[in-house]
């Protein structure tokens, strides 16, 4: 349905994430994957969704000079926000353990920003989901890190994996946003672009 509306556009997903790529396949969209490496750093004055918005826009920068008139570039970034700071991807097992221990027994926010870029406009939106974990034992945390190696995931966990299944007790908002893409907002925005461009 959406694919027909967007038949005159080239959809470019700038993400190496298998989860995000799967979401786009599930939308029945024709799209291509292009990834350019970007140093994911942000000004320290930024806070909350300003961080993920900035990083999503930063990932679009290397593409801007080469976009054609009918290209729609989609970039995104996910952070975990807890205790007034952003938790990114852990560098090693010790950092993953420290992050998961801090999330144990409390509620945190997962924020995903998505940036839509064409030669004529740029639109960035974000979505926030609140996730609550039960009190996780040290054994559970260590087992998860050793078995699933969550070093490519913000907040050191994937909600769709073992730790989410045994540990998450409450979700307020989009589940798919926690997996890395508020797909309902992507669908809505692409529909709007198709109808107004």
mmCIF file of C-alpha atoms in Angstrom:
data_model
loop_
_atom_site.group_PDB
_atom_site.id
_atom_site.type_symbol
_atom_site.label_atom_id
_atom_site.label_comp_id
_atom_site.label_asym_id
_atom_site.label_seq_id
_atom_site.Cartn_x
_atom_site.Cartn_y
_atom_site.Cartn_z
ATOM 1 C CA UNK A 1 0.000 0.000 0.000
ATOM 2 C CA UNK A 2 2.665 2.521 1.082
ATOM 3 C CA UNK A 3 5.020 1.140 -1.558
ATOM 4 C CA UNK A 4 2.559 2.151 -4.282
ATOM 5 C CA UNK A 5 2.327 5.699 -2.899
ATOM 6 C CA UNK A 6 6.117 5.953 -2.815
ATOM 7 C CA UNK A 7 6.785 4.353 -6.203
ATOM 8 C CA UNK A 8 8.332 7.571 -7.559
ATOM 9 C CA UNK A 9 10.768 7.871 -4.638
ATOM 10 C CA UNK A 10 14.007 6.137 -3.725
ATOM 11 C CA UNK A 11 13.951 5.172 -0.047
ATOM 12 C CA UNK A 12 17.430 4.989 1.467
ATOM 13 C CA UNK A 13 17.804 3.479 4.914
ATOM 14 C CA UNK A 14 21.144 4.549 6.366
ATOM 15 C CA UNK A 15 21.390 1.895 9.052
ATOM 16 C CA UNK A 16 23.413 -1.238 9.561
ATOM 17 C CA UNK A 17 20.965 -2.440 12.215
ATOM 18 C CA UNK A 18 19.366 -5.779 11.237
ATOM 19 C CA UNK A 19 16.358 -4.860 13.376
ATOM 20 C CA UNK A 20 15.716 -1.589 11.541
ATOM 21 C CA UNK A 21 16.201 -3.293 8.183
ATOM 22 C CA UNK A 22 13.659 -5.951 9.177
ATOM 23 C CA UNK A 23 11.124 -3.244 10.116
ATOM 24 C CA UNK A 24 11.416 -1.736 6.647
ATOM 25 C CA UNK A 25 10.985 -5.133 5.004
ATOM 26 C CA UNK A 26 7.848 -5.629 7.089
ATOM 27 C CA UNK A 27 6.428 -2.354 5.736
ATOM 28 C CA UNK A 28 6.567 -3.993 2.271
ATOM 29 C CA UNK A 29 8.717 -1.108 1.055
ATOM 30 C CA UNK A 30 11.261 -1.089 -1.726
ATOM 31 C CA UNK A 31 14.360 0.449 -0.172
ATOM 32 C CA UNK A 32 18.116 0.285 -0.355
ATOM 33 C CA UNK A 33 20.606 0.236 2.482
ATOM 34 C CA UNK A 34 23.518 2.648 2.487
ATOM 35 C CA UNK A 35 25.727 3.197 5.495
ATOM 36 C CA UNK A 36 28.391 5.865 5.961
ATOM 37 C CA UNK A 37 30.471 5.907 9.120
ATOM 38 C CA UNK A 38 30.019 8.879 11.419
ATOM 39 C CA UNK A 39 31.717 9.638 14.718
ATOM 40 C CA UNK A 40 28.744 9.580 17.069
ATOM 41 C CA UNK A 41 29.617 12.473 19.347
ATOM 42 C CA UNK A 42 27.325 15.249 20.551
ATOM 43 C CA UNK A 43 27.778 18.554 22.392
ATOM 44 C CA UNK A 44 27.657 18.036 26.195
ATOM 45 C CA UNK A 45 25.003 20.755 26.567
ATOM 46 C CA UNK A 46 22.433 18.527 24.838
ATOM 47 C CA UNK A 47 20.004 16.522 26.933
ATOM 48 C CA UNK A 48 17.259 13.899 26.527
ATOM 49 C CA UNK A 49 15.783 13.695 23.004
ATOM 50 C CA UNK A 50 18.036 16.548 21.859
ATOM 51 C CA UNK A 51 20.857 13.976 21.875
ATOM 52 C CA UNK A 52 19.134 11.368 19.703
ATOM 53 C CA UNK A 53 17.780 14.109 17.391
ATOM 54 C CA UNK A 54 21.290 15.506 16.945
ATOM 55 C CA UNK A 55 22.815 12.081 16.258
ATOM 56 C CA UNK A 56 20.084 11.108 13.772
ATOM 57 C CA UNK A 57 20.708 14.376 11.898
ATOM 58 C CA UNK A 58 24.480 13.893 12.125
ATOM 59 C CA UNK A 59 24.164 10.527 10.374
ATOM 60 C CA UNK A 60 22.405 12.269 7.450
ATOM 61 C CA UNK A 61 25.193 14.811 6.878
ATOM 62 C CA UNK A 62 27.535 12.663 4.719
ATOM 63 C CA UNK A 63 24.678 11.972 2.269
ATOM 64 C CA UNK A 64 23.340 15.486 1.745
ATOM 65 C CA UNK A 65 25.426 16.537 -1.264
ATOM 66 C CA UNK A 66 24.624 13.379 -3.204
ATOM 67 C CA UNK A 67 20.846 13.095 -2.755
ATOM 68 C CA UNK A 68 18.728 13.194 -5.919
ATOM 69 C CA UNK A 69 15.409 15.033 -6.101
ATOM 70 C CA UNK A 70 13.368 11.858 -5.519
ATOM 71 C CA UNK A 71 15.515 10.395 -2.708
ATOM 72 C CA UNK A 72 14.230 10.069 0.860
ATOM 73 C CA UNK A 73 17.057 9.334 3.288
ATOM 74 C CA UNK A 74 16.145 7.882 6.687
ATOM 75 C CA UNK A 75 18.599 7.951 9.585
ATOM 76 C CA UNK A 76 17.947 7.191 13.232
ATOM 77 C CA UNK A 77 19.494 6.918 16.661
ATOM 78 C CA UNK A 78 18.397 5.311 19.922
ATOM 79 C CA UNK A 79 19.511 6.210 23.439
ATOM 80 C CA UNK A 80 18.544 5.000 26.878
ATOM 81 C CA UNK A 81 17.898 7.889 29.282
ATOM 82 C CA UNK A 82 18.356 7.154 32.966
ATOM 83 C CA UNK A 83 19.306 9.267 35.991
ATOM 84 C CA UNK A 84 19.528 12.355 33.781
ATOM 85 C CA UNK A 85 22.142 10.907 31.461
ATOM 86 C CA UNK A 86 22.279 9.060 28.156
ATOM 87 C CA UNK A 87 23.375 5.448 28.188
ATOM 88 C CA UNK A 88 24.859 4.421 24.872
ATOM 89 C CA UNK A 89 26.386 1.146 23.723
ATOM 90 C CA UNK A 90 28.677 -0.532 26.267
ATOM 91 C CA UNK A 91 32.362 -0.766 25.391
ATOM 92 C CA UNK A 92 32.921 -4.051 27.215
ATOM 93 C CA UNK A 93 31.380 -6.596 29.609
ATOM 94 C CA UNK A 94 32.172 -4.529 32.704
ATOM 95 C CA UNK A 95 30.392 -1.479 31.327
ATOM 96 C CA UNK A 96 27.440 -3.627 30.198
ATOM 97 C CA UNK A 97 27.174 -5.061 33.719
ATOM 98 C CA UNK A 98 27.303 -1.576 35.262
ATOM 99 C CA UNK A 99 24.565 -0.303 32.930
ATOM 100 C CA UNK A 100 22.245 -3.262 33.513
ATOM 101 C CA UNK A 101 22.779 -3.096 37.264
ATOM 102 C CA UNK A 102 21.717 0.579 37.165
ATOM 103 C CA UNK A 103 18.530 -0.341 35.226
ATOM 104 C CA UNK A 104 17.638 -3.181 37.599
ATOM 105 C CA UNK A 105 14.414 -2.656 39.548
ATOM 106 C CA UNK A 106 13.664 0.797 38.121
ATOM 107 C CA UNK A 107 12.070 2.566 35.144
ATOM 108 C CA UNK A 108 14.086 4.179 32.359
ATOM 109 C CA UNK A 109 13.261 5.843 29.051
ATOM 110 C CA UNK A 110 14.197 4.661 25.583
ATOM 111 C CA UNK A 111 14.288 7.483 23.047
ATOM 112 C CA UNK A 112 14.551 6.911 19.311
ATOM 113 C CA UNK A 113 14.853 9.789 16.856
ATOM 114 C CA UNK A 114 14.293 9.422 13.129
ATOM 115 C CA UNK A 115 15.463 11.972 10.578
ATOM 116 C CA UNK A 116 13.906 12.174 7.095
ATOM 117 C CA UNK A 117 16.097 14.044 4.601
ATOM 118 C CA UNK A 118 15.478 15.026 0.981
ATOM 119 C CA UNK A 119 17.238 17.691 -1.117
ATOM 120 C CA UNK A 120 14.487 20.159 -0.175
ATOM 121 C CA UNK A 121 13.685 19.464 3.493
ATOM 122 C CA UNK A 122 14.699 17.716 6.683
ATOM 123 C CA UNK A 123 12.266 16.496 9.321
ATOM 124 C CA UNK A 124 13.247 14.915 12.638
ATOM 125 C CA UNK A 125 10.851 13.248 15.050
ATOM 126 C CA UNK A 126 11.339 11.281 18.233
ATOM 127 C CA UNK A 127 9.446 8.761 20.327
ATOM 128 C CA UNK A 128 9.790 7.921 24.027
ATOM 129 C CA UNK A 129 8.962 4.608 25.701
ATOM 130 C CA UNK A 130 9.182 3.948 29.438
ATOM 131 C CA UNK A 131 10.547 0.512 30.353
ATOM 132 C CA UNK A 132 10.587 -1.048 33.827
ATOM 133 C CA UNK A 133 12.852 -3.935 34.804
ATOM 134 C CA UNK A 134 12.393 -6.251 37.745
ATOM 135 C CA UNK A 135 15.287 -6.513 40.169
ATOM 136 C CA UNK A 136 17.846 -8.444 38.138
ATOM 137 C CA UNK A 137 20.230 -10.776 39.944
ATOM 138 C CA UNK A 138 23.947 -10.579 39.256
ATOM 139 C CA UNK A 139 23.719 -14.129 37.859
ATOM 140 C CA UNK A 140 21.019 -13.077 35.386
ATOM 141 C CA UNK A 141 22.984 -10.025 34.249
ATOM 142 C CA UNK A 142 26.205 -11.996 33.811
ATOM 143 C CA UNK A 143 24.422 -14.811 31.972
ATOM 144 C CA UNK A 144 22.820 -12.354 29.559
ATOM 145 C CA UNK A 145 26.051 -10.500 28.811
ATOM 146 C CA UNK A 146 28.030 -13.717 28.320
ATOM 147 C CA UNK A 147 25.375 -15.364 26.129
ATOM 148 C CA UNK A 148 24.029 -12.437 24.088
ATOM 149 C CA UNK A 149 26.968 -9.986 24.044
ATOM 150 C CA UNK A 150 24.812 -6.823 23.841
ATOM 151 C CA UNK A 151 27.659 -4.485 22.892
ATOM 152 C CA UNK A 152 25.848 -3.081 19.843
ATOM 153 C CA UNK A 153 22.782 -2.022 21.819
ATOM 154 C CA UNK A 154 22.045 1.233 23.630
ATOM 155 C CA UNK A 155 21.507 0.524 27.306
ATOM 156 C CA UNK A 156 23.257 -2.858 26.949
ATOM 157 C CA UNK A 157 20.102 -4.844 26.200
ATOM 158 C CA UNK A 158 17.721 -5.894 23.463
ATOM 159 C CA UNK A 159 14.138 -6.025 24.709
ATOM 160 C CA UNK A 160 13.361 -8.835 22.233
ATOM 161 C CA UNK A 161 16.098 -11.000 23.765
ATOM 162 C CA UNK A 162 16.193 -13.197 26.874
ATOM 163 C CA UNK A 163 16.767 -10.322 29.313
ATOM 164 C CA UNK A 164 13.662 -8.511 28.053
ATOM 165 C CA UNK A 165 11.532 -11.623 28.228
ATOM 166 C CA UNK A 166 12.481 -12.477 31.800
ATOM 167 C CA UNK A 167 13.159 -8.991 33.122
ATOM 168 C CA UNK A 168 10.803 -6.372 31.700
ATOM 169 C CA UNK A 169 7.712 -5.990 33.870
ATOM 170 C CA UNK A 170 6.109 -2.901 32.304
ATOM 171 C CA UNK A 171 6.219 -0.912 29.064
ATOM 172 C CA UNK A 172 4.557 2.462 28.501
ATOM 173 C CA UNK A 173 4.643 3.343 24.804
ATOM 174 C CA UNK A 174 5.841 1.635 21.642
ATOM 175 C CA UNK A 175 7.576 -1.733 22.027
ATOM 176 C CA UNK A 176 9.124 -1.364 18.568
ATOM 177 C CA UNK A 177 10.607 1.983 19.587
ATOM 178 C CA UNK A 178 12.625 0.111 22.224
ATOM 179 C CA UNK A 179 13.831 -2.289 19.509
ATOM 180 C CA UNK A 180 15.172 0.730 17.627
ATOM 181 C CA UNK A 181 12.451 2.266 15.450
ATOM 182 C CA UNK A 182 9.039 3.857 16.165
ATOM 183 C CA UNK A 183 7.739 2.214 13.038
ATOM 184 C CA UNK A 184 4.212 3.656 13.395
ATOM 185 C CA UNK A 185 5.675 7.185 13.147
ATOM 186 C CA UNK A 186 7.884 6.216 10.194
ATOM 187 C CA UNK A 187 4.819 4.852 8.375
ATOM 188 C CA UNK A 188 2.787 7.974 9.169
ATOM 189 C CA UNK A 189 5.576 10.347 8.083
ATOM 190 C CA UNK A 190 6.266 8.513 4.819
ATOM 191 C CA UNK A 191 2.547 8.616 4.025
ATOM 192 C CA UNK A 192 2.562 12.374 4.626
ATOM 193 C CA UNK A 193 5.621 12.870 2.430
ATOM 194 C CA UNK A 194 4.036 10.813 -0.352
ATOM 195 C CA UNK A 195 0.828 12.843 -0.203
ATOM 196 C CA UNK A 196 2.381 16.311 0.001
ATOM 197 C CA UNK A 197 5.489 16.083 -2.182
#
